[in-house]
Short mmCIF file of C-alpha atoms in Angstrom, two decimals:
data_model
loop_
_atom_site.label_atom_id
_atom_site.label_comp_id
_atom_site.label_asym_id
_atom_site.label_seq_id
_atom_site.Cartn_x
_atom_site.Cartn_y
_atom_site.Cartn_z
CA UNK A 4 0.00 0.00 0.00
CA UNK A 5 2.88 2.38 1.23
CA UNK A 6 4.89 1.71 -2.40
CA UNK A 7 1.31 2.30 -4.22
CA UNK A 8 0.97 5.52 -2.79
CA UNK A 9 4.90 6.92 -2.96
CA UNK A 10 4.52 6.13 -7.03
CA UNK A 11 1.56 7.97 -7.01
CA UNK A 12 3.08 10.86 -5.74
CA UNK A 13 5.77 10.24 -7.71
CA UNK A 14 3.80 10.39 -10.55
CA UNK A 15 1.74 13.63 -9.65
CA UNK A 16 5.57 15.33 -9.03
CA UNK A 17 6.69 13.89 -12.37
CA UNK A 18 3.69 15.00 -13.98
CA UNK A 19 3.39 18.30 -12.70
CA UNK A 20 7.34 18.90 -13.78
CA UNK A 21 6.36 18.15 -17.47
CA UNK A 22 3.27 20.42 -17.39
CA UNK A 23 5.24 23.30 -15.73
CA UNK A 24 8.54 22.62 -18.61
CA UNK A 25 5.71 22.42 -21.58
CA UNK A 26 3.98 25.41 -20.20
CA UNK A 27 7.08 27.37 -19.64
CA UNK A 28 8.52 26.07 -23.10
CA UNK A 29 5.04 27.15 -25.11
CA UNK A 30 5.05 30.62 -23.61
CA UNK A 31 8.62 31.15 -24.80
CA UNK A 32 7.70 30.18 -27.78
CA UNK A 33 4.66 32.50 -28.30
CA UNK A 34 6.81 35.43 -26.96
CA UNK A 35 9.58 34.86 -29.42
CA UNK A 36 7.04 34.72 -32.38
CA UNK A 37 6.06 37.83 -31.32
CA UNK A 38 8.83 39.62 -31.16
CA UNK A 39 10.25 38.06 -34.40
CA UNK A 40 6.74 40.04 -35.71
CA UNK A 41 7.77 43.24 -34.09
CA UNK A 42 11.13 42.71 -35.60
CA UNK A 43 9.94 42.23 -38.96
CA UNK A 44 7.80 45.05 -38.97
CA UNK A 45 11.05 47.35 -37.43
CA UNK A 46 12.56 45.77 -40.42
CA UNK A 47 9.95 46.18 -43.05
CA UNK A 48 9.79 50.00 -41.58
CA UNK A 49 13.18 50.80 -42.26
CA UNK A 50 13.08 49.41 -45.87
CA UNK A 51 10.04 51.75 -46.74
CA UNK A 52 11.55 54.53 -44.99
CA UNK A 53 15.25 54.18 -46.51
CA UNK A 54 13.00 53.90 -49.99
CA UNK A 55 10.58 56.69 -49.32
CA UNK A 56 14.06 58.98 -48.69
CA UNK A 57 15.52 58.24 -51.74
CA UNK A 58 12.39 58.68 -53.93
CA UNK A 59 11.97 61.97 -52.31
CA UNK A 60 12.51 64.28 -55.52
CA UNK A 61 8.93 62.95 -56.41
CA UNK A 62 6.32 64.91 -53.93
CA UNK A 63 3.51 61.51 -55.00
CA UNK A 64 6.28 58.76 -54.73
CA UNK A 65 5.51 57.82 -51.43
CA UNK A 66 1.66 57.88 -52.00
CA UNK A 67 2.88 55.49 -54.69
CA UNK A 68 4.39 53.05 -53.06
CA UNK A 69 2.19 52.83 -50.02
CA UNK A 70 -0.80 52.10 -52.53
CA UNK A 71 1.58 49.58 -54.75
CA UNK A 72 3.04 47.89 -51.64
CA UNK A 73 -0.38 47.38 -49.78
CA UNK A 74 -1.71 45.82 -52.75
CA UNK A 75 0.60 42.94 -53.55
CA UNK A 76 1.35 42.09 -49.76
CA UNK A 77 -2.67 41.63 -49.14
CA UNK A 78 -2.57 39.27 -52.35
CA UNK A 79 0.46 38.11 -51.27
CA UNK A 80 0.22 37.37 -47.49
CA UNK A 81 -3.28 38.53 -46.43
CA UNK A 82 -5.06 40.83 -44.67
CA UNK A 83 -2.97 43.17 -41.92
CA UNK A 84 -1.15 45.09 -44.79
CA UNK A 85 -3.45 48.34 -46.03
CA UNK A 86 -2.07 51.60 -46.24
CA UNK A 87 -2.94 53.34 -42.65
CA UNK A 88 -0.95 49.75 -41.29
CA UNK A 89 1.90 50.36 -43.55
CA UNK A 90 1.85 53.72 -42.21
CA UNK A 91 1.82 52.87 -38.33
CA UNK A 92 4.93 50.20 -39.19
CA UNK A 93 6.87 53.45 -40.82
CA UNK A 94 5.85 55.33 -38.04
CA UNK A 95 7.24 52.55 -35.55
CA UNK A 96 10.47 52.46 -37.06
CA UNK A 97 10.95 56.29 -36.87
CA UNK A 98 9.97 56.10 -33.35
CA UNK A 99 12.48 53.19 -32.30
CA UNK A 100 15.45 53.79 -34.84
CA UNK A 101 17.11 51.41 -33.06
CA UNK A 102 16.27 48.06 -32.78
CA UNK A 103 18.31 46.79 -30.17
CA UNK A 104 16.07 49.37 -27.43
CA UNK A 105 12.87 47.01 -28.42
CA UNK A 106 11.38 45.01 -25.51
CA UNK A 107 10.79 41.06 -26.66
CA UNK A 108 8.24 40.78 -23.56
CA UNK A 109 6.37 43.44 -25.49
CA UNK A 110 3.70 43.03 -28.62
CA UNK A 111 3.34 44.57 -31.93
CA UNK A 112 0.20 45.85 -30.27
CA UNK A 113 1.85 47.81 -27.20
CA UNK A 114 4.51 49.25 -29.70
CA UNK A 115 1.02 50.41 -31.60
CA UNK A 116 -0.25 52.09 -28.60
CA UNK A 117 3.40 53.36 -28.00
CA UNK A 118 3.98 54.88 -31.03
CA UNK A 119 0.84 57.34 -30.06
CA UNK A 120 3.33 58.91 -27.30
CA UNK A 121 4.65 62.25 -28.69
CA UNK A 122 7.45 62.38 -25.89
CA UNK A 123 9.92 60.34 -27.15
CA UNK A 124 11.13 60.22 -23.40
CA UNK A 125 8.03 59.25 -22.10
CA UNK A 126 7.84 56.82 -25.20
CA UNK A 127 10.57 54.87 -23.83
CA UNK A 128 9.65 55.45 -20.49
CA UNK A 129 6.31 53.71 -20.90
CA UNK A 130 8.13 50.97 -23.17
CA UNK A 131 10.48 50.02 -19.86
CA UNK A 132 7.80 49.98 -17.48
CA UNK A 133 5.25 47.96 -19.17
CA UNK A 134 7.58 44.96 -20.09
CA UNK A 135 8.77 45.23 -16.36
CA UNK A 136 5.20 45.16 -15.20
CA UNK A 137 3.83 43.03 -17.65
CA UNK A 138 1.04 45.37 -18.57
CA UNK A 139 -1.42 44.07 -21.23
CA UNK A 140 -2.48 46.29 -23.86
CA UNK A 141 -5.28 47.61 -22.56
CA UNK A 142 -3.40 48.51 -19.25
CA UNK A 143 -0.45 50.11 -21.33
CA UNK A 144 -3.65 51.92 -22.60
CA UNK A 145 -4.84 53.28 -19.75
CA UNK A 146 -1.57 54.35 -18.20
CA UNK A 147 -0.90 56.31 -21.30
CA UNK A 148 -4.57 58.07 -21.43
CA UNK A 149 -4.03 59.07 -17.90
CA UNK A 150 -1.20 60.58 -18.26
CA UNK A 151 1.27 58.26 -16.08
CA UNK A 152 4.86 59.39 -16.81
CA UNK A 153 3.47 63.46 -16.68
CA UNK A 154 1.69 62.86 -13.23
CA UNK A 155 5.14 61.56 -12.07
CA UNK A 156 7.16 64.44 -13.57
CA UNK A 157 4.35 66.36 -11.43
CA UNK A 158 4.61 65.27 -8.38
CA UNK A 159 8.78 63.65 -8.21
CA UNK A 160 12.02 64.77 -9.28
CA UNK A 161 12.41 65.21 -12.04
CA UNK A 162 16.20 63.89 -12.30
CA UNK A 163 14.88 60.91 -10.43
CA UNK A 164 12.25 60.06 -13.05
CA UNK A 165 14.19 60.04 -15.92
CA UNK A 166 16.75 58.38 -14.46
CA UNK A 167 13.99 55.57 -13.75
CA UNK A 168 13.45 56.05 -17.23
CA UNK A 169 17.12 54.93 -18.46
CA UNK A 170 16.47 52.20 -15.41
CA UNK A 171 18.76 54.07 -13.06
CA UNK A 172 16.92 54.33 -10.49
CA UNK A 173 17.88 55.49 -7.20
CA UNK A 174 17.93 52.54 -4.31
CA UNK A 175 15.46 54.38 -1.89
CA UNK A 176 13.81 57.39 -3.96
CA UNK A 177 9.79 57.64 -2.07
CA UNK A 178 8.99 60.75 -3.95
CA UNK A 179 9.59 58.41 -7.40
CA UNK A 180 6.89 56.39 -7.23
CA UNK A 181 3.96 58.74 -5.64
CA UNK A 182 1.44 60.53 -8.03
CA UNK A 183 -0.46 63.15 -7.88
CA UNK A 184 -3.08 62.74 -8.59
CA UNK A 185 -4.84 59.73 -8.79
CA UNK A 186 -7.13 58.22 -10.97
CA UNK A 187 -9.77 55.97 -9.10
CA UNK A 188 -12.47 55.63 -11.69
CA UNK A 189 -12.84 51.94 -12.11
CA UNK A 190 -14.02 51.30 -8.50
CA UNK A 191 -17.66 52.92 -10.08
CA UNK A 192 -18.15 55.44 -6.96
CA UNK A 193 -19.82 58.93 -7.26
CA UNK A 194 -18.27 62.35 -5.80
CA UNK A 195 -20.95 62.94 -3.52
CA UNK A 196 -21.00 64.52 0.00
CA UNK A 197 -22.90 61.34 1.63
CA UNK A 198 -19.57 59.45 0.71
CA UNK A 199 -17.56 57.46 3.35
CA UNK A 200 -14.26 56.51 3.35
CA UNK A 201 -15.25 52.80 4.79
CA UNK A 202 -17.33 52.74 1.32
CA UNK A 203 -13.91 54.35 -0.73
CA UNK A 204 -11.83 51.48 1.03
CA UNK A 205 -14.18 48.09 0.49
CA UNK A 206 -14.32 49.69 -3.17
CA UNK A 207 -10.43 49.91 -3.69
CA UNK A 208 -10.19 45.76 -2.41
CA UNK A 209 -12.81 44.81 -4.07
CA UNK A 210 -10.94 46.56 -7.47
CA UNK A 211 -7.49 45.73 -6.03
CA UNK A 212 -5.83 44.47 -9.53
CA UNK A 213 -7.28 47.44 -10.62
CA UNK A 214 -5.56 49.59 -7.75
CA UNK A 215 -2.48 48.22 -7.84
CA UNK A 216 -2.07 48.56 -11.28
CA UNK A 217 -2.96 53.36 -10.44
CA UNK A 218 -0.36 52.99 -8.06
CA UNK A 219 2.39 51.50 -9.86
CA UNK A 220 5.56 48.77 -10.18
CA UNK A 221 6.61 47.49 -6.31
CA UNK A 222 3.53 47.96 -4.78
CA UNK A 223 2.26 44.61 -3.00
CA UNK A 224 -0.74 44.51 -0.79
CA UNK A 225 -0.24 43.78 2.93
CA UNK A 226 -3.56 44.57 4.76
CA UNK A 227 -6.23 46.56 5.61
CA UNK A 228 -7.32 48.27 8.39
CA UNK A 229 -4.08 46.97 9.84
CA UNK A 230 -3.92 47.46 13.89
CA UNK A 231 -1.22 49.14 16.23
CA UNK A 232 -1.65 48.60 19.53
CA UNK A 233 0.22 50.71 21.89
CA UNK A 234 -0.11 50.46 25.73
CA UNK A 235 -4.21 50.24 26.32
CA UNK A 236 -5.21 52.30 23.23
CA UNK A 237 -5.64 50.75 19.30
CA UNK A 238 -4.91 52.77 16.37
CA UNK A 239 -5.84 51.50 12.69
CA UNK A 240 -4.54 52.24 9.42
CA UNK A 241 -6.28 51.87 5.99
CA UNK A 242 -4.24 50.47 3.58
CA UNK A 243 -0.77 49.01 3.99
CA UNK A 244 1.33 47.74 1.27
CA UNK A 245 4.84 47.02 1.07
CA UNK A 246 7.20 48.05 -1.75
CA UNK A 247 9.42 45.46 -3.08
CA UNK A 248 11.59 48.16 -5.08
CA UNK A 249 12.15 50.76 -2.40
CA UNK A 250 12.05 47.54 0.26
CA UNK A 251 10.07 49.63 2.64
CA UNK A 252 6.08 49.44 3.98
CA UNK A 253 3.74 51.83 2.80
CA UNK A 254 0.66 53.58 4.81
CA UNK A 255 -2.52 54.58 3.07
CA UNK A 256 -4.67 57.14 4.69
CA UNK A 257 -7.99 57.98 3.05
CA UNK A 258 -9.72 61.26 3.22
CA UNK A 259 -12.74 62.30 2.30
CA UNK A 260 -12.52 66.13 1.93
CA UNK A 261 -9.67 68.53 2.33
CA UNK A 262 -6.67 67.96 3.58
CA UNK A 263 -5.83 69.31 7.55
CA UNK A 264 -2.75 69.82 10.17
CA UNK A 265 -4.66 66.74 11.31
CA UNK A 266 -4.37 63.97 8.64
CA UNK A 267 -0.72 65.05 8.75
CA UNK A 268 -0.02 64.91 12.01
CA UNK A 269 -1.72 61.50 12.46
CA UNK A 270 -0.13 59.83 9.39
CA UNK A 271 3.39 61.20 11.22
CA UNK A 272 2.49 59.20 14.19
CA UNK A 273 1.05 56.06 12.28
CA UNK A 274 4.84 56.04 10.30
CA UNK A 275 6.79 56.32 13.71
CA UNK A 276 4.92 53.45 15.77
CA UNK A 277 4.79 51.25 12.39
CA UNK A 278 8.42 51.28 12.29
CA UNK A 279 8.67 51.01 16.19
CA UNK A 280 6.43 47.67 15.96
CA UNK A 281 6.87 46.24 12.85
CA UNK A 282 9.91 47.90 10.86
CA UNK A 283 12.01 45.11 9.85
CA UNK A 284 16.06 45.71 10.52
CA UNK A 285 16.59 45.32 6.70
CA UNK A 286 13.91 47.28 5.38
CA UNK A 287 13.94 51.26 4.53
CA UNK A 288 12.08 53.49 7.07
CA UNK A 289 8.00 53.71 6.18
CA UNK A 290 6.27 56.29 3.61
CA UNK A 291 3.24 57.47 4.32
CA UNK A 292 0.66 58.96 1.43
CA UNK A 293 -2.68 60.14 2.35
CA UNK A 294 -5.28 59.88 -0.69
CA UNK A 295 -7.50 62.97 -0.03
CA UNK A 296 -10.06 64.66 -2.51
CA UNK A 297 -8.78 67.69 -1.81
CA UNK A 298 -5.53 69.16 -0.96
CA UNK A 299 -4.74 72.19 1.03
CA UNK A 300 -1.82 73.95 -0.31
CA UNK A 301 -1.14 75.66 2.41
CA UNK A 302 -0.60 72.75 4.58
CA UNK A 303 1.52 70.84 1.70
CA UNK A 304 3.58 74.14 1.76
CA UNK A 305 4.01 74.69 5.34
CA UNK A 306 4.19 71.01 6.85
CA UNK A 307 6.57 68.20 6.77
CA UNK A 308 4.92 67.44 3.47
CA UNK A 309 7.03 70.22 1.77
CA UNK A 310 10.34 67.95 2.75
CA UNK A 311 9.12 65.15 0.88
CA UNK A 312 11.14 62.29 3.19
CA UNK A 313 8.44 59.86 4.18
CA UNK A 314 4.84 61.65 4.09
CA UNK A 315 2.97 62.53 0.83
CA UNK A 316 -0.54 63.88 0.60
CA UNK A 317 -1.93 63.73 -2.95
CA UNK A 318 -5.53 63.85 -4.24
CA UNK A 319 -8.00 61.10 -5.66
CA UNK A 320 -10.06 61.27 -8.22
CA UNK A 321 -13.51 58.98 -9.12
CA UNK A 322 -14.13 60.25 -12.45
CA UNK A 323 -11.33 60.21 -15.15
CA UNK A 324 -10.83 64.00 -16.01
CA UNK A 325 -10.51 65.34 -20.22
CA UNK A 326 -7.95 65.58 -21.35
CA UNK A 327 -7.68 69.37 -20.89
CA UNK A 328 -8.65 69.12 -17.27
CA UNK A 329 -5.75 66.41 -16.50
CA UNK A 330 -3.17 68.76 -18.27
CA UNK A 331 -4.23 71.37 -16.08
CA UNK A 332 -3.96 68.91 -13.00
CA UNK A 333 -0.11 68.41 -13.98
CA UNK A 334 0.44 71.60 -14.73
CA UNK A 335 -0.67 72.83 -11.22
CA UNK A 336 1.98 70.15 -9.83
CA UNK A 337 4.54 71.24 -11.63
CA UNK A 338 4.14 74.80 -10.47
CA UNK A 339 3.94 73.78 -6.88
CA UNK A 340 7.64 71.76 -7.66
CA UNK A 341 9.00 75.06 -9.18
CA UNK A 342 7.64 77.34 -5.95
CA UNK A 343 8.91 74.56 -3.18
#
């Protein structure tokens, strides 16, 4: 009986190898197709380009060829070649001139998407981050809509940002990774005054893929309501989250309404008795950011928030702004960067 049941689980190990070297083995395989079509397209880019360039004395040439080329390569191989796609593969080689910068854990479907990005900083910004975050395309969407890489530039330094960018980054660098503001519009909540922030929190877990995804690379969910018990009194926090990049916990404070000498204060004391209790030797010394719907720039001016070391305050949003609005968001947090 004893031998039966060591093959079986013998079996079930050997078995679940296999499955986990096929699985691993197919996915390589469907990643380096691919990128062998992102390749060919870079490819296929530069060859239309290089030709476009040296028919230039003809102002219809490259109307020409576009037309000409579409036509025999749908006979030829099928649908996916008509002019606007010919187009979008020129485009992509202009925008990634070099072909060694392309990310294989990427699709020709992000590098669409990417190609949209007039930045070309923020081009290869977003490039970098979504291969090490394994966004899909629809999240590499998103990111891009709402303005990602500007909200950091808004709310960071500058320096430290791009240097993320050319994946520098600096070991313990907080003010990196905190926006401002943020984007909450897939929990499905309404700015009304009857709001609570038990309702805001239950609707961030119950859209935590969704969260984690506004607040970024490193961020890994740790608890809620999390409490501190010191002497005969508890204290709770909202959100806590640890960072594997910056190797330190993070405290999430939410706040309905505007921002007081209050939430500060309390969020100061909630960082100092976190580390006291649970502050590992080896990690970096708590952030906390408080997620308010309003700021008070008078407090983020003349607080500890202005030093930027371990507190941040910045503001939520439910709805997603236009495009106008959200420029005007960033631009206000830029100006606040060039007054502090």
């Amino acid at each position: 009986m004893m031998k039966e049941l060591s093959k079986d689980s013998n079996f079930k190990q050997l078995y679940a190898d296999i499955c986990h070297v096929l699985s691993t083995a197919r996915g390589k395989a469907y990643s380096a197709v691919n990128f062998a079509m992102v390749q060919s397209y870079w490819q296929i880019g530069k060859l239309i380009t290089d030709e476009e360039l040296g028919g230039k004395q003809r102002a219809d040439y490259g109307r020409y060829l576009m037309k000409e080329l579409s036509e025999r390569l749908t006979q030829d191989f099928g649908k996916g070649f008509d002019e606007r796609e010919l187009r979008k593969i020129c485009q992509f080689y202009r925008c990634f001139p070099i072909r060694d910068t392309l990310r294989p854990e990427l699709s020709w479907s992000h590098y669409r998407r990417l190609i949209s990005v007039e930045n070309a900083d923020a081009r290869i910004w977003y490039m970098n981050e979504a291969a090490a975050s394994m966004w899909s395309t629809r999240q590499l969407d998103r990111q891009i809509s709402t303005l990602y890489y500007d909200r950091l530039l808004a709310s960071a330094d500058r320096k430290i940002v791009k240097q993320e960018a050319a994946e520098k980054l600096q070991p313990y660098a907080p003010e990196s990774y905190i926006k401002d503001p943020y984007f909450l519009e897939f929990i499905g909540l309404d700015e009304y005054p009857a709001l609570r922030e038990s309702t805001l929190e239950t609707a961030l877990i119950d859209n935590l893929q969704h969260f984690l995804l506004e607040l970024g690379r490193g961020f890994c969910f740790v608890a809620r309501q999390k409490r501190m018990r010191y002497e005969d009194e508890d204290f709770y926090i909202d959100l806590v989250f640890y960072h594997s990049i910056l190797k330190c916990h993070v405290l999430i404070d939410l706040k309905i309404g505007k921002l007081t000498h209050q939430d500060v204060g309390q969020m100061d004391s909630y960082i100092r008795m976190f580390d006291d209790l649970y502050k590992n030797e080896d990690d970096n010394p708590t952030i906390g950011l408080i997620l308010c719907s309003q700021k008070n720039e008078a407090i983020a001016r003349y607080s500890v928030l202005n030093d930027a070391k371990q507190i941040f305050a910045s503001k939520y949003k439910l709805t997603l702004p236009s495009p106008e609005e959200l420029q005007k968001e960033i631009e206000k947090g830029r100006k606040r960067i060039e007054i502090g």
